[in-house]
Short mmCIF file of C-alpha atoms in Angstrom, two decimals:
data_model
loop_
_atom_site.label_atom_id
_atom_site.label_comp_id
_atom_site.label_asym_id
_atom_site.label_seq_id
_atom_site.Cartn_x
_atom_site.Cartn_y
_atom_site.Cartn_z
CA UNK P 110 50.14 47.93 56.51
CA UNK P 111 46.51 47.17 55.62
CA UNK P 112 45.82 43.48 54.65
CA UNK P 113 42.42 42.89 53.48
CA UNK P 114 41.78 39.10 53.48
CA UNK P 115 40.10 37.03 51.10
CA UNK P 116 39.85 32.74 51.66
CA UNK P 117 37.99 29.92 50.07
CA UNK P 118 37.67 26.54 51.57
CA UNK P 119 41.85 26.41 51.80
CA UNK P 120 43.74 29.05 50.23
CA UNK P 121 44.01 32.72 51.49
CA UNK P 122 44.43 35.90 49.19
CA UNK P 123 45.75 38.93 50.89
CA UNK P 124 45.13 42.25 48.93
CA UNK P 125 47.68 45.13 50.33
CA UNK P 126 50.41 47.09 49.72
CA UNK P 127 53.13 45.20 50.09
CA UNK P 128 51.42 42.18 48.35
CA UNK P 129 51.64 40.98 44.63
CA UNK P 130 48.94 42.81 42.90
CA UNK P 131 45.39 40.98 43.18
CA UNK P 132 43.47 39.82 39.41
CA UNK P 133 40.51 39.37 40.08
CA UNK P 134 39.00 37.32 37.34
CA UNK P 135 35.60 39.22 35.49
CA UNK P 136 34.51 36.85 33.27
CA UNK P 137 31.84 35.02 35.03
CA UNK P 138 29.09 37.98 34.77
CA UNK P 139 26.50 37.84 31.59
CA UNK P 140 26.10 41.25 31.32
CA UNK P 141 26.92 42.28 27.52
CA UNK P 142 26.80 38.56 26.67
CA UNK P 143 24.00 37.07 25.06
CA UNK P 144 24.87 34.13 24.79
CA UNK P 145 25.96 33.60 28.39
CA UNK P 146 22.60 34.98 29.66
CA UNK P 147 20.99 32.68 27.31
CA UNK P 148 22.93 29.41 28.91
CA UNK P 149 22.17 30.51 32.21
CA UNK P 150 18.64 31.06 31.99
CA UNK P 151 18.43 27.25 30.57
CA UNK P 152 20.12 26.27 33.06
CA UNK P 153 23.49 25.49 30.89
CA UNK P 154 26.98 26.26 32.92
CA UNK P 155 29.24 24.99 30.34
CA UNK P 156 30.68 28.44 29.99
CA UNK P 157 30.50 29.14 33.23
CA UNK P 158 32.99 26.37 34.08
CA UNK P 159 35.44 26.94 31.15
CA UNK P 160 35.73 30.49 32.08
CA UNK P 161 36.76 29.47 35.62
CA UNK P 162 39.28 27.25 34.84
CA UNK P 163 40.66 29.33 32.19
CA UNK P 164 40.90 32.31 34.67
CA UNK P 165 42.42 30.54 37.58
CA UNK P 166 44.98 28.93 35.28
CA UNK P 167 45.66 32.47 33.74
CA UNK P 168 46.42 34.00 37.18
CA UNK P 169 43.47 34.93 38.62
CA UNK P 170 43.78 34.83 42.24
CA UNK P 171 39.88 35.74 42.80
CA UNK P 172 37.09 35.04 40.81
CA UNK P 173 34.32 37.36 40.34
CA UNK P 174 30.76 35.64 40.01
CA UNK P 175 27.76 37.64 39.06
CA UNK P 176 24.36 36.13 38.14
CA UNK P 177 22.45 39.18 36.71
CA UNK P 178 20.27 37.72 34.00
CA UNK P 179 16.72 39.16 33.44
CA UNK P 180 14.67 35.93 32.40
CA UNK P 181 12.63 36.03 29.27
CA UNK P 182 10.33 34.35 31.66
CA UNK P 183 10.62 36.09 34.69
CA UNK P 184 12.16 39.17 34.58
CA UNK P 185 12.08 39.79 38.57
CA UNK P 186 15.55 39.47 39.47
CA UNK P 187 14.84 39.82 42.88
CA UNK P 188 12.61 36.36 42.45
CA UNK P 189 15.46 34.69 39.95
CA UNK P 190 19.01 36.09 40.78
CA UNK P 191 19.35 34.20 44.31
CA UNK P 192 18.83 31.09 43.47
CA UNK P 193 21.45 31.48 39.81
CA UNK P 194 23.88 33.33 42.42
CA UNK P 195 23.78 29.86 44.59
CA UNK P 196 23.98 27.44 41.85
CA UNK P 197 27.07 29.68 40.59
CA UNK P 198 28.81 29.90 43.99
CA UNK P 199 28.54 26.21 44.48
CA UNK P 200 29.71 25.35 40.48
CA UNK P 201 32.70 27.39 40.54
CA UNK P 202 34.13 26.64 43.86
CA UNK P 203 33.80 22.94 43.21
CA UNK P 204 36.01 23.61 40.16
CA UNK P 205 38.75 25.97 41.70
CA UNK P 206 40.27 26.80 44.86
CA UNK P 207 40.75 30.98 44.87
CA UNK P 208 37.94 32.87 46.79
CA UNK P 209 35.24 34.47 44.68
CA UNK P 210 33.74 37.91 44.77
CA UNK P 211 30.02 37.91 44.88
CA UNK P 212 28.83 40.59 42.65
CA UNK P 213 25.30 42.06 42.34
CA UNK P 214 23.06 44.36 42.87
CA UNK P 215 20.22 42.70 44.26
CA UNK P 216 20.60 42.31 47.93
CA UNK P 217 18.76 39.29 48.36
CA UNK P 218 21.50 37.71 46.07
CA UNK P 219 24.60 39.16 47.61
CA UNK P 220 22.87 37.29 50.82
CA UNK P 221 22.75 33.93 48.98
CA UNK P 222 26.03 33.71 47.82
CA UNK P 223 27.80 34.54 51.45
CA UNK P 224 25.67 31.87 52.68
CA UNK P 225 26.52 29.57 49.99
CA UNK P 226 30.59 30.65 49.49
CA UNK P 227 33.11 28.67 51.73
CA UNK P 228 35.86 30.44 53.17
CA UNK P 229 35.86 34.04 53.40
CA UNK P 230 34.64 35.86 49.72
CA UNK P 231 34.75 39.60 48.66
CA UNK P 232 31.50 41.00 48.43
CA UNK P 233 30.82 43.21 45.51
CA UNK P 234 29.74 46.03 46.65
CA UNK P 235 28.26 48.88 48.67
CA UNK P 236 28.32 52.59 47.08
CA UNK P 237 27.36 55.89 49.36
CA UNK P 238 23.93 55.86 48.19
CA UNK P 239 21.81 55.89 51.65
CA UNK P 240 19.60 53.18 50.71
CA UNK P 241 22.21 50.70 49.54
CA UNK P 242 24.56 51.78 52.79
CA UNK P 243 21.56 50.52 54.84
CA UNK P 244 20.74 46.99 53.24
CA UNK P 245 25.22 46.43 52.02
CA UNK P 246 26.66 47.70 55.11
CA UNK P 247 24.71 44.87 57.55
CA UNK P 248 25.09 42.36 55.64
CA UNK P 249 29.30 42.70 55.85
CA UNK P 250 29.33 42.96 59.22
CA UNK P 251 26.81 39.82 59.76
CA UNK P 252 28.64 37.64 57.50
CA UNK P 253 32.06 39.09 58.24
CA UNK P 254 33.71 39.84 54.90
CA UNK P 255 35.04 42.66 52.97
CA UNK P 256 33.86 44.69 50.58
CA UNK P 257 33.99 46.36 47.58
CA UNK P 258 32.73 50.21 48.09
CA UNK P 259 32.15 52.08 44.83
CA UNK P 260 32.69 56.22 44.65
CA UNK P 261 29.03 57.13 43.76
CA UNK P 262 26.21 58.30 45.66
CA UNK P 263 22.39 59.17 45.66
CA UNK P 264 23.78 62.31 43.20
CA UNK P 265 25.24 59.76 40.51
CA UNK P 266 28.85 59.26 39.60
CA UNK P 267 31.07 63.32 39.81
CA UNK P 268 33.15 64.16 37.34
CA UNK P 269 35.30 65.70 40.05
CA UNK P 270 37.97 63.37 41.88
CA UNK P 271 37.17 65.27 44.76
CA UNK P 272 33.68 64.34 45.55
CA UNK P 273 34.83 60.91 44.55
CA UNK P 274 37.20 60.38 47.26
CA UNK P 275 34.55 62.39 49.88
CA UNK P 276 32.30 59.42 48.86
CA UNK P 277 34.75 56.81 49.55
CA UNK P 278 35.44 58.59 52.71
CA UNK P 279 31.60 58.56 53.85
CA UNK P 280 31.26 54.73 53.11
CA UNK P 281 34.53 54.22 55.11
CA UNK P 282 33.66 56.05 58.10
CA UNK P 283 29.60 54.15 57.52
CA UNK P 284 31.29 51.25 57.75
CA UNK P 285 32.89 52.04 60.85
CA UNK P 286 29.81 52.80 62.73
CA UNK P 287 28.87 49.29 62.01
CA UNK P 288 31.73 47.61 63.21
CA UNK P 289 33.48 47.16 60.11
CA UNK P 290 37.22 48.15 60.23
CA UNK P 291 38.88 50.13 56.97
CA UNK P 292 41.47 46.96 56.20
CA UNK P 293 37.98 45.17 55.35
CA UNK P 294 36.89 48.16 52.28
CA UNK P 295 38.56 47.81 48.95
CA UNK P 296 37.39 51.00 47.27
CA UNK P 297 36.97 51.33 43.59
CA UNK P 298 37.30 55.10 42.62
CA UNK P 299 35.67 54.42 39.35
CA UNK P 300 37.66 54.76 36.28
CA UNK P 301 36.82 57.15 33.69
CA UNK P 302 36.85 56.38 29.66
CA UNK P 303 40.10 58.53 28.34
CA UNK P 304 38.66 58.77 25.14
CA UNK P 305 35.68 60.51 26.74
CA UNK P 306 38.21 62.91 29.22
CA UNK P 307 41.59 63.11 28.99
CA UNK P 308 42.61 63.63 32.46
CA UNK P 309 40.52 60.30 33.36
CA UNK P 310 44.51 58.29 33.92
CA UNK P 311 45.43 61.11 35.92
CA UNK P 312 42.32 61.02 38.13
CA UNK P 313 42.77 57.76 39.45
CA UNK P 314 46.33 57.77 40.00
CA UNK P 315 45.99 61.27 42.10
CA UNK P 316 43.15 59.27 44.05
CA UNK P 317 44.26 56.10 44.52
CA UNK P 318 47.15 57.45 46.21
CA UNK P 319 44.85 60.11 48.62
CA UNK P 320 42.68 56.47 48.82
CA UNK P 321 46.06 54.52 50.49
CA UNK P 322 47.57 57.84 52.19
CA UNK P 323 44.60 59.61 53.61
CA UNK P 324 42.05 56.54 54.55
CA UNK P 325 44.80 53.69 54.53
CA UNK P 326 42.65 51.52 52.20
CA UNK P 327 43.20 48.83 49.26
CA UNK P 328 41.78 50.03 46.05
CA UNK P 329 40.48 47.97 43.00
CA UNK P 330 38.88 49.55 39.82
CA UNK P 331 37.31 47.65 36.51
CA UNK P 332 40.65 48.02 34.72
CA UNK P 333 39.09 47.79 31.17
CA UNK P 334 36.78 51.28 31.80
CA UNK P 335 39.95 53.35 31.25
CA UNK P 336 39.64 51.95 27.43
CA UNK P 337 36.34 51.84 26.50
CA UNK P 338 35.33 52.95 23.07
CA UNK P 339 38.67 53.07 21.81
CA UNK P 340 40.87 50.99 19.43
CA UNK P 341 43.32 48.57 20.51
CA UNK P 342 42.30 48.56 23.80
CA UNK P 343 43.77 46.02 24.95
CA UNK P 344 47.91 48.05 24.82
CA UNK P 345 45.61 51.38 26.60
CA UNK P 346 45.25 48.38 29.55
CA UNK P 347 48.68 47.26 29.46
CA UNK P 348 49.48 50.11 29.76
CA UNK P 349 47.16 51.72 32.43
CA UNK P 350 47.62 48.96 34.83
CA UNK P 351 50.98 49.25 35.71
CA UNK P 352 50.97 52.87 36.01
CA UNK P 353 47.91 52.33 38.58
CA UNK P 354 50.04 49.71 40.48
CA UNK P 355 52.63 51.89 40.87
CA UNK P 356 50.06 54.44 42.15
CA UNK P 357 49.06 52.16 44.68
CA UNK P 358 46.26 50.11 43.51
CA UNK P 359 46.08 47.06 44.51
CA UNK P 360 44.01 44.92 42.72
CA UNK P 361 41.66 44.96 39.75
CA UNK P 362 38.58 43.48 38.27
CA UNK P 363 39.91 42.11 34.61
CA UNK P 364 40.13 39.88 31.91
CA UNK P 365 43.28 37.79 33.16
CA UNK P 366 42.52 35.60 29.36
CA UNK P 367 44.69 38.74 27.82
CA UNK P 368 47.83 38.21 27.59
CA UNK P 369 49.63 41.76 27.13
CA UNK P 370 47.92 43.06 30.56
CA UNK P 371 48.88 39.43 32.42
CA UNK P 372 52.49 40.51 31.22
CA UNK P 373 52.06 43.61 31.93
CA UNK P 374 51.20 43.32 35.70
CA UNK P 375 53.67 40.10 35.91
CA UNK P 376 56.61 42.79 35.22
CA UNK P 377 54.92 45.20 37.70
CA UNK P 378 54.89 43.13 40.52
CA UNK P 379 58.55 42.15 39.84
CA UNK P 380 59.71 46.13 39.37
CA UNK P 381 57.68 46.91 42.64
CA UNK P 382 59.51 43.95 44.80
CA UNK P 383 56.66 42.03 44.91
CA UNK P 384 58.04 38.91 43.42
CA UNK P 385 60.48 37.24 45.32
CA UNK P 386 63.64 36.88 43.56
CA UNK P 387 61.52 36.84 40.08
CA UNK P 388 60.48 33.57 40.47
CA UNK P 389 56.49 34.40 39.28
CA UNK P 390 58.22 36.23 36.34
CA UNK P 391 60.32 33.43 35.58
CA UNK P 392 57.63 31.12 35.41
CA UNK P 393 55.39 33.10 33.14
CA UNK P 394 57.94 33.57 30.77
CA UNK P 395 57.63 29.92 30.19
CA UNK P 396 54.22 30.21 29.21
CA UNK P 397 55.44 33.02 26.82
CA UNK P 398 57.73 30.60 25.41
CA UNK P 399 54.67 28.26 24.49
CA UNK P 400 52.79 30.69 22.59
CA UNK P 401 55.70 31.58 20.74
CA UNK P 402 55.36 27.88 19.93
CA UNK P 403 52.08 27.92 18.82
CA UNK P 404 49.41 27.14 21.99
CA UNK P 405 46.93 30.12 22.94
CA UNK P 406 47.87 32.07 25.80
CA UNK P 407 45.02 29.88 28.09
CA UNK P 408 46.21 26.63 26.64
CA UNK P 409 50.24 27.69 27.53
CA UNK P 410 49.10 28.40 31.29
CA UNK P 411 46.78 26.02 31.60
CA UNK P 412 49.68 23.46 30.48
CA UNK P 413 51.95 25.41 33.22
CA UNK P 414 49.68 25.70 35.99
CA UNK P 415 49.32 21.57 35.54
CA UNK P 416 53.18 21.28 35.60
CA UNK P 417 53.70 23.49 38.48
CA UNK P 418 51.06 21.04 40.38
CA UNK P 419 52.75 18.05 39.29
CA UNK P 420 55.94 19.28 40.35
CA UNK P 421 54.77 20.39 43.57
CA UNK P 422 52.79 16.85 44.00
CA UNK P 423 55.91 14.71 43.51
CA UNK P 424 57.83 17.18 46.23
CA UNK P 425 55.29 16.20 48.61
CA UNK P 426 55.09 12.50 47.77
CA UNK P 427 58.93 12.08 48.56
CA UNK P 428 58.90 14.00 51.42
#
């Protein structure tokens, strides 16, 4: 089955079919927040660093780190996004221990964060448009590491599921001419807004399952498209993600802070047999329990995640 492997410094992700469905954590990237852009231009990471810990302790297993500010003062990301990506890489895995997903769209940044990320990081991404195939598509194979390809090419993003998946296809077999094998492309067959076309759900469930049956690869998406617009959006994600799991995605870039989709894909892995004997479930319905007491829904799992170590600790120490 195919594996595609993610590490930091000491822990290993797999993302496959047979595995526990992969979060990966969106909340480190300041696009659509001011303020966050504003910190990070003056050089403040105080967000930065709750919104790691918050995600890792909410079940992230990969955190996604994206440094695409324009600078009042310089607004040449190619001069200002490499050297943010590095300080970001190097912040955040000094805080956690999951691998990270560089994210950007400025080559010259993707570069800078593989050479500053320990362990083995997702790298976020390569689409079928010739140019970007051509600067991406080296890069992997140099530094080794997966990567996220996205179905759109030098004609824009299709409205037709079709010419989605022949894009995916292209960037797969692109890939192989480099050296670069299929377990190593997590393909995101970009999800649609329902509210904007109705068959949008339908569309990526038909193609994430051509995506695993036809070209054997993993597939993430950014889960919270399938919503936008709309009210409540939050239960349309709930709802969506399961669904897409049982599909055959495999992972997705979220919001793992929400509780209804962390419950939602907590109960997925367990009806797909990817939780042995319940045990994950069991454990987050203990953090369930301490909202129903009162504590948010990061303070509950952060309080968890801390008990879980402690208990694990003392294990060790009397063995």
């Amino acid at each position: 089955m195919t594996r595609t492997v993610l590490e930091s410094k000491s822990k290993t992700v797999v993302i496959g079919f047979d595995e526990p469905f992969c979060v990966i954590g969106e909340r480190i990237n300041p696009t659509g927040r001011k303020k966050l852009a504003a910190e990070l231009e003056a050089g403040n990471f105080s967000t930065v660093e709750k919104d790691a810990l918050e995600q890792v302790a909410c079940g992230a297993m990969v955190l996604d780190v994206n440094a695409g500010v324009v600078y009042n003062s310089n607004p040449n990301p190619n001069e200002t996004e490499p050297p943010l990506m590095t300080s970001m890489i190097r912040l955040v895995q000094g805080l956690v221990d999951v691998p990270l997903c560089i994210d950007s769209s400025v080559p010259a940044a993707l570069e800078a964060g593989l050479a500053a990320a320990e362990g083995r990081p997702l790298l976020n991404s390569v689409t079928g448009e010739e140019e970007r195939l051509e600067m991406v598509l080296p890069l992997v194979k140099k530094y080794n590491v997966p990567v996220v390809a996205i179905s759109n090419d030098d004609t824009g993003i299709s409205m037709d599921p079709d010419v989605r998946f022949a894009v995916a296809k292209k960037i797969v077999e692109r890939a192989a001419d480099h050296g670069i094998p299929a377990h190593d492309i997590v393909v995101d067959p970009l999800v649609m807004p329902i509210g904007a076309l109705a068959t949008a759900g339908q569309q990526v469930f038909a193609l994430v399952r051509r995506l695993r049956d036809e070209l054997g690869v993993n597939t993430t998406c950014g889960a919270s498209n399938i919503s936008f617009g709309l009210p409540n959006r939050h239960g349309i994600n709930a709802a969506f993600l399961p669904m897409a799991i049982g599909a055959g995605m495999t992972s997705a870039i979220m919001n793992p802070v929400r509780q209804v989709e962390m419950e939602a894909i907590r109960a997925a892995n367990m009806l797909m047999n990817h939780d042995a004997n319940g045990g994950e479930w069991i454990r987050f319905s203990k953090v369930l329990e301490a909202v129903e007491g009162g504590m948010s829904f990061a303070e509950a799992s952060a309080a968890q995640a801390t008990a879980a170590s402690g208990r694990r600790g003392g294990r060790r120490a009397r063995a």
